[in-house]
Short mmCIF file of C-alpha atoms and ligand atoms in Angstrom, two decimals:
data_model
loop_
_atom_site.label_atom_id
_atom_site.label_comp_id
_atom_site.label_asym_id
_atom_site.label_seq_id
_atom_site.Cartn_x
_atom_site.Cartn_y
_atom_site.Cartn_z
CA UNK X 160 120.07 80.00 90.10
CA UNK X 161 117.76 79.29 93.18
CA UNK X 162 115.19 81.81 94.95
CA UNK X 163 113.26 82.27 97.63
CA UNK X 164 110.69 84.94 97.15
CA UNK X 165 109.36 87.13 99.57
CA UNK X 166 106.15 89.07 98.71
CA UNK X 167 106.15 86.89 95.52
CA UNK X 168 101.84 86.40 95.36
CA UNK X 169 102.21 91.21 94.68
CA UNK X 170 102.45 93.40 92.15
CA UNK X 171 105.61 93.31 91.97
CA UNK X 172 106.92 89.69 93.75
CA UNK X 173 104.35 87.29 91.13
CA UNK X 174 105.76 89.54 88.09
CA UNK X 175 109.74 89.29 89.63
CA UNK X 176 108.82 85.01 90.33
CA UNK X 177 107.09 84.65 86.30
CA UNK X 178 110.74 86.23 84.73
CA UNK X 179 112.42 84.06 87.19
CA UNK X 180 110.51 81.52 86.14
CA UNK X 181 111.69 81.57 82.06
CA UNK X 182 114.76 82.30 83.30
CA UNK X 183 115.41 78.94 84.55
CA UNK X 184 115.76 79.69 87.88
CA UNK X 185 114.05 77.55 91.16
CA UNK X 186 111.55 79.97 93.08
CA UNK X 187 110.12 80.12 96.24
CA UNK X 188 107.50 82.32 97.11
CA UNK X 189 106.88 83.14 101.13
CA UNK X 190 103.32 85.18 100.54
CA UNK X 191 101.13 85.57 103.56
CA UNK X 192 98.49 86.75 101.58
CA UNK X 193 97.18 89.64 102.84
CA UNK X 194 98.25 90.95 98.90
CA UNK X 195 99.19 88.42 96.97
CA UNK X 196 96.93 86.08 95.18
CA UNK X 197 97.44 82.78 94.68
CA UNK X 198 96.93 82.39 91.05
CA UNK X 199 99.29 84.65 90.37
CA UNK X 200 101.90 83.36 91.57
CA UNK X 201 102.58 81.21 88.25
CA UNK X 202 106.13 78.87 88.91
CA UNK X 203 107.62 77.54 91.30
CA UNK X 204 107.30 76.54 95.18
CA UNK X 205 104.70 78.22 96.44
CA UNK X 206 104.26 77.84 100.60
CA UNK X 207 102.52 80.52 102.39
CA UNK X 208 102.91 81.66 105.51
CA UNK X 209 104.93 85.06 107.19
CA UNK X 210 108.04 87.04 108.00
CA UNK X 211 107.10 87.75 111.23
CA UNK X 212 106.85 83.33 112.06
CA UNK X 213 110.46 82.61 113.10
CA UNK X 214 109.96 78.44 112.93
CA UNK X 215 108.11 78.41 109.24
CA UNK X 216 111.32 81.13 108.01
CA UNK X 217 114.04 78.39 109.89
CA UNK X 218 111.70 75.21 107.64
CA UNK X 219 111.15 77.59 104.45
CA UNK X 220 115.46 78.50 104.10
CA UNK X 221 116.63 74.57 105.88
CA UNK X 222 114.63 73.28 102.65
CA UNK X 223 115.51 75.51 100.54
CA UNK X 224 120.31 76.30 99.85
CA UNK X 225 118.78 79.81 98.83
CA UNK X 226 121.92 82.06 96.24
CA UNK X 227 119.79 84.82 97.18
CA UNK X 228 116.34 86.54 98.53
CA UNK X 229 114.10 89.11 97.10
CA UNK X 230 111.85 91.14 99.43
CA UNK X 231 108.66 92.26 98.26
CA UNK X 232 106.43 92.13 101.54
CA UNK X 233 106.14 95.22 102.48
CA UNK X 234 103.22 97.60 102.74
CA UNK X 235 103.24 100.24 100.87
CA UNK X 236 101.17 103.19 101.29
CA UNK X 237 102.49 106.38 102.20
CA UNK X 238 98.78 107.87 104.04
CA UNK X 239 98.49 104.15 106.24
CA UNK X 240 101.91 104.93 107.38
CA UNK X 241 101.37 108.14 108.46
CA UNK X 242 98.08 107.21 110.42
CA UNK X 243 99.40 103.46 111.31
CA UNK X 244 102.76 103.64 111.85
CA UNK X 245 103.06 99.92 113.77
CA UNK X 246 102.50 97.90 111.72
CA UNK X 247 104.77 99.92 108.58
CA UNK X 248 107.13 99.86 111.94
CA UNK X 249 106.62 96.33 112.85
CA UNK X 250 106.13 94.91 109.13
CA UNK X 251 108.85 96.23 107.50
CA UNK X 252 110.99 97.09 109.71
CA UNK X 253 111.38 94.26 112.85
CA UNK X 254 110.23 91.60 109.94
CA UNK X 255 112.08 92.19 108.07
CA UNK X 256 115.33 92.51 110.36
CA UNK X 257 113.77 89.15 111.28
CA UNK X 258 113.93 87.16 107.14
CA UNK X 259 117.81 89.15 107.47
CA UNK X 260 118.59 87.12 110.56
CA UNK X 261 117.36 83.84 109.69
CA UNK X 262 119.22 84.49 106.25
CA UNK X 263 122.47 84.66 108.01
CA UNK X 264 121.49 81.28 109.83
CA UNK X 265 121.48 79.53 107.39
CA UNK X 266 124.49 81.53 105.74
CA UNK X 267 122.61 82.71 102.51
CA UNK X 268 123.93 85.99 101.35
CA UNK X 269 122.09 87.86 98.96
CA UNK X 270 119.78 90.06 99.51
CA UNK X 271 117.15 92.43 96.90
CA UNK X 272 115.46 94.88 98.34
CA UNK X 273 112.91 96.94 97.70
CA UNK X 274 113.60 100.23 98.05
CA UNK X 275 111.94 103.25 97.10
CA UNK X 276 111.91 107.40 96.04
CA UNK X 277 109.67 107.60 98.93
CA UNK X 278 113.94 108.05 101.66
CA UNK X 279 114.52 111.21 99.58
CA UNK X 280 111.63 113.21 100.38
CA UNK X 281 111.24 115.97 99.12
CA UNK X 282 113.04 117.05 96.23
CA UNK X 283 115.85 119.24 96.50
CA UNK X 284 117.13 119.16 92.87
CA UNK X 285 116.02 116.87 89.68
CA UNK X 286 116.72 113.92 88.61
CA UNK X 287 117.19 112.43 91.59
CA UNK X 288 120.53 110.81 91.35
CA UNK X 289 121.86 108.09 94.07
CA UNK X 290 123.59 111.20 95.18
CA UNK X 291 120.16 113.03 96.41
CA UNK X 292 119.77 113.03 101.09
CA UNK X 293 117.67 110.84 102.44
CA UNK X 294 115.54 112.85 104.29
CA UNK X 295 111.33 111.16 104.05
CA UNK X 296 108.52 112.98 105.32
CA UNK X 297 106.30 109.60 105.89
CA UNK X 298 107.20 106.71 108.45
CA UNK X 299 106.84 104.07 104.86
CA UNK X 300 109.90 106.27 103.31
CA UNK X 301 111.62 106.13 107.00
CA UNK X 302 110.72 102.21 106.97
CA UNK X 303 112.85 101.62 104.07
CA UNK X 304 115.49 104.09 105.14
CA UNK X 305 116.43 102.22 107.79
CA UNK X 306 116.51 99.04 106.27
CA UNK X 307 118.94 100.19 103.95
CA UNK X 308 120.61 101.82 106.91
CA UNK X 309 120.26 98.24 108.62
CA UNK X 310 121.58 96.43 105.13
CA UNK X 311 125.12 98.72 104.77
CA UNK X 312 126.10 97.46 108.32
CA UNK X 313 124.78 93.83 108.28
CA UNK X 314 127.74 94.06 104.62
CA UNK X 315 130.56 95.23 106.34
CA UNK X 316 129.80 93.19 109.80
CA UNK X 317 128.86 89.16 108.45
CA UNK X 318 129.02 89.77 104.89
CA UNK X 319 125.52 90.02 103.79
CA UNK X 320 125.50 91.77 100.44
CA UNK X 321 122.47 93.86 98.98
CA UNK X 322 121.01 95.61 96.35
CA UNK X 323 118.55 98.15 96.82
CA UNK X 324 116.57 99.23 94.43
CA UNK X 325 114.54 102.66 94.84
CA UNK X 326 111.90 102.33 92.83
CA UNK X 327 110.30 105.82 91.34
CA UNK X 328 106.38 104.39 90.04
CA UNK X 329 105.51 101.06 89.14
CA UNK X 330 103.88 100.66 86.44
CA UNK X 331 102.76 97.92 83.59
CA UNK X 332 101.59 94.66 82.85
CA UNK X 333 103.28 91.48 81.70
CA UNK X 334 103.07 92.60 77.87
CA UNK X 335 101.77 88.18 77.79
CA UNK X 336 98.40 89.71 79.54
CA UNK X 337 98.40 87.29 82.00
CA UNK X 338 99.26 89.45 85.38
CA UNK X 339 98.72 92.75 86.10
CA UNK X 340 97.67 95.27 89.32
CA UNK X 341 95.53 93.63 91.73
CA UNK X 342 95.73 95.52 95.03
CA UNK X 343 92.22 95.99 97.24
CA UNK X 344 91.79 99.12 97.60
CA UNK X 345 93.67 100.08 94.28
CA UNK X 346 95.61 103.87 95.31
CA UNK X 347 98.13 104.19 92.30
CA UNK X 348 97.13 106.32 89.20
CA UNK X 349 97.72 104.13 86.23
CA UNK X 350 95.11 101.47 87.43
CA UNK X 351 92.43 104.26 88.68
CA UNK X 352 92.47 106.50 85.60
CA UNK X 353 91.46 102.59 84.09
CA UNK X 354 89.33 101.58 85.97
CA UNK X 355 88.17 104.83 85.18
CA UNK X 356 88.13 104.50 80.92
CA UNK X 357 86.35 100.74 81.78
CA UNK X 358 83.48 101.87 83.72
CA UNK X 359 84.62 100.09 86.86
CA UNK X 360 85.24 103.35 88.59
CA UNK X 361 82.89 106.41 88.28
CA UNK X 362 85.83 109.10 87.32
CA UNK X 363 90.05 109.33 88.24
CA UNK X 364 90.02 112.64 91.08
CA UNK X 365 93.18 115.11 90.10
CA UNK X 366 94.79 115.48 93.76
CA UNK X 367 96.03 118.47 93.29
CA UNK X 368 96.36 121.51 90.23
CA UNK X 369 97.97 123.73 91.96
CA UNK X 370 101.59 121.89 91.67
CA UNK X 371 104.39 124.76 89.98
CA UNK X 372 104.66 122.08 87.42
CA UNK X 373 104.19 123.20 83.94
CA UNK X 374 99.91 121.98 83.78
CA UNK X 375 99.51 122.23 87.91
CA UNK X 376 99.90 118.49 88.63
CA UNK X 377 102.42 115.50 90.12
CA UNK X 378 104.93 114.89 87.97
CA UNK X 379 106.89 111.22 88.51
CA UNK X 380 108.45 108.80 86.81
CA UNK X 381 106.62 105.24 85.51
CA UNK X 382 109.24 102.65 84.85
CA UNK X 383 107.39 99.39 83.36
CA UNK X 384 107.10 95.98 85.71
CA UNK X 385 108.75 93.99 83.19
CA UNK X 386 111.86 97.04 83.64
CA UNK X 387 111.76 96.55 86.82
CA UNK X 388 112.20 92.85 87.52
CA UNK X 389 114.46 93.24 85.07
CA UNK X 390 116.73 95.65 87.01
CA UNK X 391 116.38 92.77 89.84
CA UNK X 392 117.58 90.26 87.93
CA UNK X 393 120.80 91.66 87.06
CA UNK X 394 121.07 92.79 90.59
CA UNK X 395 121.02 89.22 91.20
CA UNK X 396 124.10 88.07 88.78
CA UNK X 397 125.43 91.49 89.64
CA UNK X 398 126.10 89.95 93.46
CA UNK X 399 126.53 86.77 92.26
CA UNK X 400 129.48 87.85 90.31
CA UNK X 401 130.95 89.09 92.92
CA UNK X 402 129.87 92.42 93.07
CA UNK X 403 130.18 95.16 96.06
CA UNK X 404 126.42 96.18 97.69
CA UNK X 405 125.00 98.76 96.34
CA UNK X 406 122.25 101.38 96.11
CA UNK X 407 120.59 102.65 92.69
CA UNK X 408 117.49 104.41 91.58
CA UNK X 409 115.07 103.00 88.57
CA UNK X 410 113.01 104.80 86.65
CA UNK X 411 112.57 106.32 83.11
CA UNK X 412 113.95 109.27 83.82
CA UNK X 413 110.77 110.80 82.15
CA UNK X 414 108.52 112.30 84.46
CA UNK X 415 104.61 112.79 83.36
CA UNK X 416 101.61 114.27 84.93
CA UNK X 417 99.07 113.93 86.50
CA UNK X 418 96.59 115.25 83.19
CA UNK X 419 99.45 113.32 80.78
CA UNK X 420 98.79 110.28 82.15
CA UNK X 421 95.05 110.82 81.68
CA UNK X 422 95.56 112.39 78.30
CA UNK X 423 97.78 109.25 77.55
CA UNK X 424 95.22 106.57 78.88
CA UNK X 425 92.21 108.50 76.63
CA UNK X 426 94.80 108.16 73.54
CA UNK X 427 95.64 104.17 73.74
CA UNK X 428 91.97 102.78 75.75
CA UNK X 429 89.65 105.06 72.91
CA UNK X 430 87.68 106.07 76.09
CA UNK X 431 86.58 109.11 78.01
CA UNK X 432 87.76 109.08 81.22
CA UNK X 433 85.67 111.07 83.71
CA UNK X 434 88.07 113.71 85.66
CA UNK X 435 87.54 115.35 88.86
CA UNK X 436 89.37 117.75 91.06
CA UNK X 437 90.53 116.90 94.18
CA UNK X 438 92.18 118.32 96.63
CA UNK X 439 96.11 117.88 96.81
CA UNK X 440 97.35 114.52 98.91
CA UNK X 441 99.61 114.82 102.24
CA UNK X 442 102.91 114.03 101.70
CA UNK X 443 103.26 114.15 97.66
CA UNK X 444 105.89 115.44 96.01
CA UNK X 445 105.55 118.02 92.63
CA UNK X 446 108.15 116.55 90.72
CA UNK X 447 109.85 113.01 91.20
CA UNK X 448 111.90 111.83 88.67
CA UNK X 449 114.73 109.48 88.16
CA UNK X 450 118.50 109.92 86.80
CA UNK X 451 118.80 105.82 86.62
CA UNK X 452 122.45 106.28 84.48
CA UNK X 453 124.46 103.91 87.56
CA UNK X 454 121.85 101.27 87.13
CA UNK X 455 122.38 101.20 83.34
CA UNK X 456 126.35 102.05 84.22
CA UNK X 457 126.91 99.37 86.61
CA UNK X 458 124.12 96.63 85.68
CA UNK X 459 124.04 97.01 82.51
CA UNK X 460 120.44 97.87 82.04
CA UNK X 461 117.40 99.22 79.76
CA UNK X 462 114.68 99.03 80.21
CA UNK X 463 112.50 97.71 76.84
CA UNK X 464 109.36 99.71 77.66
CA UNK X 465 110.12 103.92 78.48
CA UNK X 466 107.61 104.83 76.64
CA UNK X 467 104.27 106.18 78.72
CA UNK X 468 101.85 104.62 76.10
CA UNK X 469 102.88 100.96 75.88
CA UNK X 470 102.89 100.75 79.86
CA UNK X 471 99.66 101.93 80.11
CA UNK X 472 98.77 99.71 76.76
CA UNK X 473 100.22 96.09 79.11
CA UNK X 474 97.93 98.21 81.93
CA UNK X 475 94.58 98.26 80.58
CA UNK X 476 95.51 94.98 78.30
CA UNK X 477 95.61 93.76 82.48
CA UNK X 478 92.02 96.12 83.27
CA UNK X 479 90.10 94.57 80.10
CA UNK X 480 90.87 90.90 80.76
CA UNK X 481 88.64 88.35 80.27
N1 UFG S 667 96.45 110.70 92.48
C1 UFG S 667 95.94 111.40 91.68
N2 UFG S 667 94.95 110.26 92.39
C2 UFG S 667 94.54 109.25 92.48
C3 UFG S 667 95.74 108.40 92.60
C4 UFG S 667 96.95 109.51 92.53
O1 UFG S 667 95.44 111.99 91.09
O2 UFG S 667 93.27 108.70 92.42
C5 UFG S 667 98.54 111.73 91.96
C6 UFG S 667 99.66 111.91 93.17
O3 UFG S 667 98.56 112.57 94.46
C7 UFG S 667 100.28 110.94 92.42
C8 UFG S 667 100.60 110.52 91.03
O4 UFG S 667 99.07 110.80 91.07
O5 UFG S 667 101.07 112.78 91.95
C9 UFG S 667 100.76 108.87 91.03
O6 UFG S 667 99.95 108.39 92.84
P1 UFG S 667 100.14 107.08 92.64
O7 UFG S 667 99.69 107.13 94.84
O8 UFG S 667 100.21 106.30 91.87
O9 UFG S 667 101.71 107.34 93.20
P2 UFG S 667 103.20 107.58 94.51
O10 UFG S 667 103.58 108.41 93.98
O11 UFG S 667 102.18 108.50 95.74
O12 UFG S 667 103.39 106.51 94.62
C10 UFG S 667 104.97 105.56 95.27
C11 UFG S 667 104.53 104.60 95.12
C12 UFG S 667 104.84 104.41 96.70
C13 UFG S 667 105.70 105.39 97.00
C14 UFG S 667 105.91 106.56 96.77
C15 UFG S 667 106.99 107.04 96.66
O13 UFG S 667 103.46 103.82 94.43
O14 UFG S 667 104.12 103.08 96.24
O15 UFG S 667 105.23 106.21 94.98
O16 UFG S 667 107.04 108.26 96.88
F1 UFG S 667 105.57 104.71 97.52
#
C-alpha cells in the first residue's frame, strides 16, 4: 500500500513510519518539524512542510497516488490548549479540514485519525467503551471530537472512510532502540520519570495525591507505542477491505497509578527516582481506563506489550541510548 503519514516525524508517527516500511508499504512523511525530528523518519520519502500549505498538499497528493492517509500532526497539550485555544482550533481543526478537502480533491478516500480519550471528558464509568458519552472538558479534546464529527458527515456525504483511534496513554519506545519519545518540552509521565531516574532531571513532581484512588494518585491506561501502531495498520486494512468507518478506544484495560509507574520504573531501572509532591494539574480526571473490546473484535487487535514493566523497559532503553 501507498500511505501518506502526516506528522510522521513525531513520537507516534515515526514509529508508524518504521512499521509501515517493515510491512513493505510505500511511505511518504509530511511533517513541518515543529515538534518532530527529521532523523526519526527511518524510511520512505520525507517532505518538510505544513498541512496549512494547501499548494504543497496538492503537490504531494498529485505525486503520491496514496491509498490512505494517517494523521498524527496535532498539538497535544491539554494545558496549552486552554491557554491558547486559537492555536489548537487552527491546527487541529482548520488544517485537518484542509487536509481532508485535498484528499477529496485527489480521490483519496481512506483516513486514519489520531483521536484521544480526552474526547470523553470526565469519565462517567470505567472502563470507558465507545458508548461512553463524549463531553470533552478542554479545547484539545473538543478539537479532536469536532474532527470525529466532521468525519462522520464526510463519510455520509462524500464516501470518505475513516477510522478514529482514541488513544489512552501512549508510552514506551521502539523495542529495537531506534526510536522513542522526544517531546520538547516533555510533559508525559513515563519519560519524565525515566529522566529523573537517569539523572537528566532532578525529580518527578507528582501532580496530586488526594484523588479518589487507592493510593491517591491518578490512574491511567498505558499502551505501548508498537501496539498502538499495530492498531493503525489493522485499521488501514479494515478500510481497504471495505470495512465501515468506525471509532475505537485503544488501551490495555489496566489502570496504573502515578505512584505505580514510579515504583515500576524504580524496579526496571534499578535507580532511585526523586519524587516531589505537587498540586493537582487542572483538568486531570482521577481515572482513565479503556475498554478496547471492540478493537479486539472488529480489528482483531492483540496487544503484544501490555505489561507496564515492558513498556517502561523499552522507554528506558531509549532514555539511556548512547
Ligand atoms: N503526571 C505527574 N507528573 C508529571 C506529569 C504527569 O504526576 O510530571 C501525572 C498526570 O497528572 C497524570 C499522569 O501523570 O495523572 C499521566 O500524565 P501524562 O501527561 O503523561 O498523560 P495525560 O493522561 O495527561 O495525557 C494523555 C496524553 C495527552 C492527551 C491526554 C488526554 O498524553 O496527549 O491523555 O486525556 F491529551
